[in-house]
Coordinates of C-alpha atoms in Angstrom, one line a residue:
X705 CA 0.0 0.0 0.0
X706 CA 2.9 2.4 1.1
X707 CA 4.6 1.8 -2.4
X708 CA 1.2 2.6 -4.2
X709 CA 1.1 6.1 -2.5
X710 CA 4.8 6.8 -3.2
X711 CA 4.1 5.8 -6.8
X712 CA 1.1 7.6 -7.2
X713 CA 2.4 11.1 -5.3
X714 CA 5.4 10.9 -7.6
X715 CA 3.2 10.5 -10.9
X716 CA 1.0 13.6 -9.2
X717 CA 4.7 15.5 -9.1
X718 CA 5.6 14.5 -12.3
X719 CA 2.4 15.9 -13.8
X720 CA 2.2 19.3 -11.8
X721 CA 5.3 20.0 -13.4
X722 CA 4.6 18.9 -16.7
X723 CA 1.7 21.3 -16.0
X724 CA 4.0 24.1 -15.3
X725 CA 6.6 23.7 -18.1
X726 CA 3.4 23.8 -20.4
X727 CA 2.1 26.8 -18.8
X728 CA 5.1 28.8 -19.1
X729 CA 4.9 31.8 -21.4
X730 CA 6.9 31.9 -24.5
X731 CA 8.3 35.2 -26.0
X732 CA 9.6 35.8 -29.3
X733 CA 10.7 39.7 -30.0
X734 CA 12.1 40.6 -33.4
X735 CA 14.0 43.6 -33.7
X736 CA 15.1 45.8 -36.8
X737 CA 18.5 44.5 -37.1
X738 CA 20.9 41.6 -35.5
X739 CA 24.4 42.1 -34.4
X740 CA 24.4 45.8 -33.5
X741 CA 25.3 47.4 -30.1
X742 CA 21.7 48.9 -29.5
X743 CA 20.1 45.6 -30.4
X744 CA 22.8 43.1 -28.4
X745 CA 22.1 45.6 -25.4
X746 CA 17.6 44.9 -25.5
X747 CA 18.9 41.5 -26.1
X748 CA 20.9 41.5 -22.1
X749 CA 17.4 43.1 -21.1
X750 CA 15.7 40.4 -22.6
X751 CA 17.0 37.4 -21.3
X752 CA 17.7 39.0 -17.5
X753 CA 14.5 40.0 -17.4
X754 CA 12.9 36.7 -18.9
X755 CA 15.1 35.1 -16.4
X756 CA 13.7 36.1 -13.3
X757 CA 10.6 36.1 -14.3
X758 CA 11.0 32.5 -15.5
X759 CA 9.5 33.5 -18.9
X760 CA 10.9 31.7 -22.3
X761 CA 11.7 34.7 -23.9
X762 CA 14.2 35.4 -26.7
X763 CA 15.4 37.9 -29.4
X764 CA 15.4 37.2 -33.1
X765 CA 17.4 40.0 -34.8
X766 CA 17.5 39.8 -39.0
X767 CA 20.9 40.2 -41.1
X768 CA 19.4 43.5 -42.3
X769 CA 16.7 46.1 -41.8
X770 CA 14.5 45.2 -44.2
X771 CA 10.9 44.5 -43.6
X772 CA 10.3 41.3 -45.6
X773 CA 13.1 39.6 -43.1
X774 CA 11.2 40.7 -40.3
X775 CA 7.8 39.4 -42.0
X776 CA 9.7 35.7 -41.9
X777 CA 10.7 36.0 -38.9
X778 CA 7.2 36.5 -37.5
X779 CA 5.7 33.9 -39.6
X780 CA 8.4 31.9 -38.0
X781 CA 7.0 32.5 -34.4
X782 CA 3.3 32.2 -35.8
X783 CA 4.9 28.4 -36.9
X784 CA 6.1 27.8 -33.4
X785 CA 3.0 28.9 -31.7
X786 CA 4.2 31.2 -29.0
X787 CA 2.2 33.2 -27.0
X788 CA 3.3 36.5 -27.7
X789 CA 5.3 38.1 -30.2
X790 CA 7.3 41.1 -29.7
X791 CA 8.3 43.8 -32.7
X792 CA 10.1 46.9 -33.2
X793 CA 8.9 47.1 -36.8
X794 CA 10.8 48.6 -39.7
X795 CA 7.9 49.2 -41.6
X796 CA 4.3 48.9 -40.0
X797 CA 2.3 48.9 -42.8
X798 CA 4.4 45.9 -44.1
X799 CA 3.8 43.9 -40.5
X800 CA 0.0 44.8 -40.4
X801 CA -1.0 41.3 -42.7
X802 CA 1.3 39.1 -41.0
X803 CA -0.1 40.8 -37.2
X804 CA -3.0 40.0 -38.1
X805 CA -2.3 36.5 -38.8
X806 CA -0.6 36.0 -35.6
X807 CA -3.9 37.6 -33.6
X808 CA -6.1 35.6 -35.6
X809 CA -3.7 32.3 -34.1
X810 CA -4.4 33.4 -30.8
X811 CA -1.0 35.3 -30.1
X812 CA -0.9 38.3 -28.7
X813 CA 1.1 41.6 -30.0
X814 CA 3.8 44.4 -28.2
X815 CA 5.3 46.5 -30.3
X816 CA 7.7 49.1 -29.5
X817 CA 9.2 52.3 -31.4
X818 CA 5.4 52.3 -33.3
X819 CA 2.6 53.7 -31.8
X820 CA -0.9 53.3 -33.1
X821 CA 0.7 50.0 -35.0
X822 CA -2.0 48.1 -36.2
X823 CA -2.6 44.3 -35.0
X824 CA -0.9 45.1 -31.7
X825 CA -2.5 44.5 -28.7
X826 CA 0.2 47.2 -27.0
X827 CA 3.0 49.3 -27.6
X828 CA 5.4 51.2 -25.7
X829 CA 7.4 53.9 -25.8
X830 CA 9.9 54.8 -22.9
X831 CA 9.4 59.0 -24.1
X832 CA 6.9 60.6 -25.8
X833 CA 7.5 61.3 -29.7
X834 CA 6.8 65.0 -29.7
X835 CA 9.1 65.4 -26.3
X836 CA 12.2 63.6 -27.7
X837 CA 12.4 65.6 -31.2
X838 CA 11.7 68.7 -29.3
X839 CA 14.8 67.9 -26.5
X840 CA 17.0 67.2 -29.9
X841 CA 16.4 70.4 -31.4
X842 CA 16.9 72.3 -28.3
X843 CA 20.5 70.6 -27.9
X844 CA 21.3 71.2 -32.1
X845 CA 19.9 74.8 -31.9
X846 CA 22.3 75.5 -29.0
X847 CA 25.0 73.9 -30.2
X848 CA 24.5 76.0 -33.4
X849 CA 23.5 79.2 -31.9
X850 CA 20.6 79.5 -32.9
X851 CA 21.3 80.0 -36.9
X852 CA 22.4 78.1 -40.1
X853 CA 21.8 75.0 -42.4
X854 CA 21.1 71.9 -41.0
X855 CA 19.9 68.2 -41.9
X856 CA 18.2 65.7 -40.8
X857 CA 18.5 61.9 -40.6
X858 CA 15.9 59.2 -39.9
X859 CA 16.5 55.2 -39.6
X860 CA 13.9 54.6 -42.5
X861 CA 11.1 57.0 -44.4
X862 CA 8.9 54.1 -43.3
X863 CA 9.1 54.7 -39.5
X864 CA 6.5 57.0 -38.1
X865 CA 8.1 57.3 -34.6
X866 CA 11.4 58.7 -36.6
X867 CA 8.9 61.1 -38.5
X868 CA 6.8 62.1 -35.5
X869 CA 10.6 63.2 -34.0
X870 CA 11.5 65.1 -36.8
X871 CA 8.0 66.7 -37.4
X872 CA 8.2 67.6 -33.4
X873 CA 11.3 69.3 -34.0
X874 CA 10.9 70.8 -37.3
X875 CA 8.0 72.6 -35.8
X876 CA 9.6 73.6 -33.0
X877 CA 12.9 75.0 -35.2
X878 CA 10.4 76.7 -37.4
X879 CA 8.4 78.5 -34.4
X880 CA 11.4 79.0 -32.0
X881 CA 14.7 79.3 -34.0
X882 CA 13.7 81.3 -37.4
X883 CA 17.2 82.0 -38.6
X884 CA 17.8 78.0 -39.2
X885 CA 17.0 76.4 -41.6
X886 CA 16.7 72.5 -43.1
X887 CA 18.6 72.1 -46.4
X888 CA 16.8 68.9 -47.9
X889 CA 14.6 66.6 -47.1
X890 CA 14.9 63.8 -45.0
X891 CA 17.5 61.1 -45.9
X892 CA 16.3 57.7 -44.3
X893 CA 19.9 56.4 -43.9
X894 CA 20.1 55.8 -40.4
X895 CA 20.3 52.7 -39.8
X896 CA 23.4 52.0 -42.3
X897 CA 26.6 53.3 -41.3
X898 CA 28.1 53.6 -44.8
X899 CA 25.0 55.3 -46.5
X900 CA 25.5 57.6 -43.4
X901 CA 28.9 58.8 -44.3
X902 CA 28.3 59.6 -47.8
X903 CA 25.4 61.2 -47.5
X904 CA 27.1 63.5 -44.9
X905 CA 29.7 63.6 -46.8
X906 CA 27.7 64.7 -50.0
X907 CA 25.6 67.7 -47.7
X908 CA 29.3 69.0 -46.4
X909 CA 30.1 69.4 -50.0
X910 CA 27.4 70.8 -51.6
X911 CA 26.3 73.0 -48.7
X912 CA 29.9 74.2 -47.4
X913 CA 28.0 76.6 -44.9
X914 CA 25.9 73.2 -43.1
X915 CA 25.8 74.1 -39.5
X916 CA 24.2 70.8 -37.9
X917 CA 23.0 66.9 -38.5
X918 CA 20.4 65.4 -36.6
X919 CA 20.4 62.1 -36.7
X920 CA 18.1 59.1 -36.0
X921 CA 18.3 55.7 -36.1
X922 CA 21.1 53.9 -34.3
X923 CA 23.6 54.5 -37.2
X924 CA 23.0 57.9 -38.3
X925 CA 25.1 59.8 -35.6
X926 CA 28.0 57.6 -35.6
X927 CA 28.4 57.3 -39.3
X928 CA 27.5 61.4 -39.9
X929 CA 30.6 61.9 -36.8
X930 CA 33.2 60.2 -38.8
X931 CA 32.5 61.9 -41.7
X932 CA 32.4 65.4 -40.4
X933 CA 35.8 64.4 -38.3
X934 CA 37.3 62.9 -41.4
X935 CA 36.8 66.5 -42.9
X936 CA 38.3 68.3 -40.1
X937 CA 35.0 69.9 -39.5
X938 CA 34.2 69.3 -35.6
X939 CA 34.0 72.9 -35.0
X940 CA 31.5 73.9 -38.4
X941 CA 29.0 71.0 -37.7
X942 CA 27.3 70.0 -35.2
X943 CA 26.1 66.4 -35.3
X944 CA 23.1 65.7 -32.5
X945 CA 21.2 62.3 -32.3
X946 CA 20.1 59.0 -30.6
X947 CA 22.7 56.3 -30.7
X948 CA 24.5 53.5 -28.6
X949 CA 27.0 55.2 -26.1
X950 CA 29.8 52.3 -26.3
X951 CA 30.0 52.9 -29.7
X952 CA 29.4 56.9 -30.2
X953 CA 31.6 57.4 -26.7
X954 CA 35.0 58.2 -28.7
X955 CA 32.9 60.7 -31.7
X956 CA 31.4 62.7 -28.9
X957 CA 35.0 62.7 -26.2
X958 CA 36.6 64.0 -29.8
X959 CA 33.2 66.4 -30.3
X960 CA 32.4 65.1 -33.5
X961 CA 29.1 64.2 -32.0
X962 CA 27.8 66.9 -29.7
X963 CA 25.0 65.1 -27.5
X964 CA 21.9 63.4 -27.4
X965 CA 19.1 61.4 -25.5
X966 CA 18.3 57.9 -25.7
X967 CA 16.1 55.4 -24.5
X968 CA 18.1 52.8 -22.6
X969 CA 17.8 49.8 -25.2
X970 CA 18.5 47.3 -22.3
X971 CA 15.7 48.8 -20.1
X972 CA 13.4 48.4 -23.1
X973 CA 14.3 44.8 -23.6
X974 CA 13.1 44.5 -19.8
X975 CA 10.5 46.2 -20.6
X976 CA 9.4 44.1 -23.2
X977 CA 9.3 40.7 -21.1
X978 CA 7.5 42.8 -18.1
X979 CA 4.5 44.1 -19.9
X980 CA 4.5 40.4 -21.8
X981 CA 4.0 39.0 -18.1
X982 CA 1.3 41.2 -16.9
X983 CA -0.8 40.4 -20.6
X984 CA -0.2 36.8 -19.5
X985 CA -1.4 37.1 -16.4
X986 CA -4.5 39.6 -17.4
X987 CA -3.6 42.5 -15.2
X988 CA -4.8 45.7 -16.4
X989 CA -2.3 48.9 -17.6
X990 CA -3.8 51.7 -16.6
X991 CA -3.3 55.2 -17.4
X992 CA -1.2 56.7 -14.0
X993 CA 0.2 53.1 -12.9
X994 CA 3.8 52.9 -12.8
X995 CA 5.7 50.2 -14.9
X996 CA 9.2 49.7 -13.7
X997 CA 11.5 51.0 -16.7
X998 CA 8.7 53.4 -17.7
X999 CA 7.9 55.1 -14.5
X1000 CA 4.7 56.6 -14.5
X1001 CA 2.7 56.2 -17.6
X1002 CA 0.3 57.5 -19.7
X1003 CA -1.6 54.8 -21.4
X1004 CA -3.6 56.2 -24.7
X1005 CA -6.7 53.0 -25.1
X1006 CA -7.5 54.4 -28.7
X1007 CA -4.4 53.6 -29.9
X1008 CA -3.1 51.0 -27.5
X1009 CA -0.3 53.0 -26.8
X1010 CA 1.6 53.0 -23.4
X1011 CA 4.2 56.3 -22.8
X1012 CA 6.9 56.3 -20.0
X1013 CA 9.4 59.2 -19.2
X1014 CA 12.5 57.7 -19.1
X1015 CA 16.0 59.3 -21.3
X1016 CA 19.7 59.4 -20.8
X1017 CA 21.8 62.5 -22.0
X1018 CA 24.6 61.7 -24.3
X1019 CA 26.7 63.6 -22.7
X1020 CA 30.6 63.3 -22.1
X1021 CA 29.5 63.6 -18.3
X1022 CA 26.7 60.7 -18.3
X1023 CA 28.5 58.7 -21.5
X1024 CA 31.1 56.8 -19.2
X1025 CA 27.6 55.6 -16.5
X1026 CA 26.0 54.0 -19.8
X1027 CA 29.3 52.6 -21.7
X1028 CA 30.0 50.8 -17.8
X1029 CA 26.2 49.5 -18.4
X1030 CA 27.5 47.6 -21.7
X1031 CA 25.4 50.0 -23.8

């Protein structure tokens, strides 16, 4: 009789746990672009944050920013029936079909860098579009004293956060700083180092007078800083953007990149695997609540958006705090 209990408390064990690897939420998140320093840092996020949480969570990053790779990719996690996917789309409109496949399947949808992005259940942003352009132009406007020809960079014409930064601070250059003035239109070369050169390279030569650069996207700054310290030009242009400290830290301790603000990638790789865990477990996000890595949000229900407040300067002061980080 005694072995007949044993037996049968052991199969009870043996199932309860079965029960619990079954039940444990699986995450895929794919990003823009593999084997960059902004995308190996939400990576570390992803996994420490996955880890504690006991969540199977990990990071698929394509060989190059291009939306059809990131289409496959998600078909790929549709394939594998996860429960959620995670996205930091390169084009939205491209992901909307294939979204909508993966809701219709029963798995639910975070984006981040993409507000309003159709077939999402939620996406985040760690700053508010119109705030972060506006902080960007501030910083570029000082830097160029308030006057002169400037242009600007965005990771891909098909990103609307990059365009809702640059719209913020266009306006605010056009209502606050009069006497500069945008060259071109916007090149959509930020996320490829070498396109980012020439192309700053190209605006230095046909507008020697170009004052300032602001660049988006994670290559746009470094790639428009070598270029305008290969020209000897540190002190005619100003370059201002977003990009990964370990990697802009020597551009901006030479001043070939003057400054910046970014969204700690890591944090939003945390962040990622945090608000994955509260859809999992049907807790509600709530306009006010406070998300840790977001701080206290505002949560927008029409478009499914959720906004923190949460920036690093790129300054040579806070640069060595974030390079420490592995950012």
């Amino acid at each position: 009789m005694k072995k007949h209990l044993i037996a049968c408390s052991l199969l009870a064990l043996f199932a309860a746990t079965g029960a619990q690897a079954a039940d444990k939420l699986r995450m895929g998140i794919v990003v823009k672009i593999g084997g960059i320093p902004w995308f190996n840092a939400m990576e570390a996020g992803i996994k420490s944050e996955a880890a504690k949480r006991g969540i199977d969570a990990w990071m698929v990053g394509p060989t190059a920013a291009d939306p059809a790779l990131q289409v496959r990719a998600i078909e790929d996690l549709i394939a594998q029936k996860v429960d959620i996917i995670g996205v930091v789309p390169n084009d939205p409109k491209v992901l909307e079909p294939v979204l909508k496949r993966a809701r219709e399947a029963g798995i639910q949808v975070i984006t981040h860098e993409s507000p309003d992005q159709k077939g999402a259940n939620w996406d985040f942003e760690l700053v508010d579009a119109p705030t972060h352009g506006i902080n960007h132009m501030k910083a570029l406007a000082k830097c160029m004293h308030e006057e002169g020809k400037y242009a600007m960079y965005v990771g891909s014409l098909t990103v609307p956060l990059h365009q809702q930064w640059t719209d913020a601070a266009l306006n605010y250059q056009k209502e606050h700083y009069p006497k500069m003035q945008m060259v071109t239109d916007k090149f959509g070369v930020g996320e490829s180092l070498d396109d980012s050169i020439r192309t700053t390279n190209e605006l230095m030569s046909k507008y020697p007078d170009l004052k300032g650069i602001m660049a988006f996207g994670s290559q746009g700054p470094i790639g428009a800083g070598r270029a305008v310290m290969n020209r000897n030009k540190i002190d005619q242009v100003c370059v201002i953007g977003a990009f990964s400290p370990g990697q802009g830290a020597s551009l901006v301790q030479r001043g070939a990149i003057k400054g910046g603000y970014i969204w700690n990638p890591q944090t939003a790789g945390e962040v990622f695997v945090r608000i994955a865990d509260m859809m999992q477990k049907k807790e509600p996000i709530t306009d006010g609540m406070t998300i840790d890595g977001l701080g206290k949000v505002k949560v927008d229900e029409a478009t499914h958006t959720i906004l923190g407040n949460n920036t690093e300067s790129l300054d040579k002061e806070n640069l060595p705090k974030l390079v420490k980080m592995g950012l």
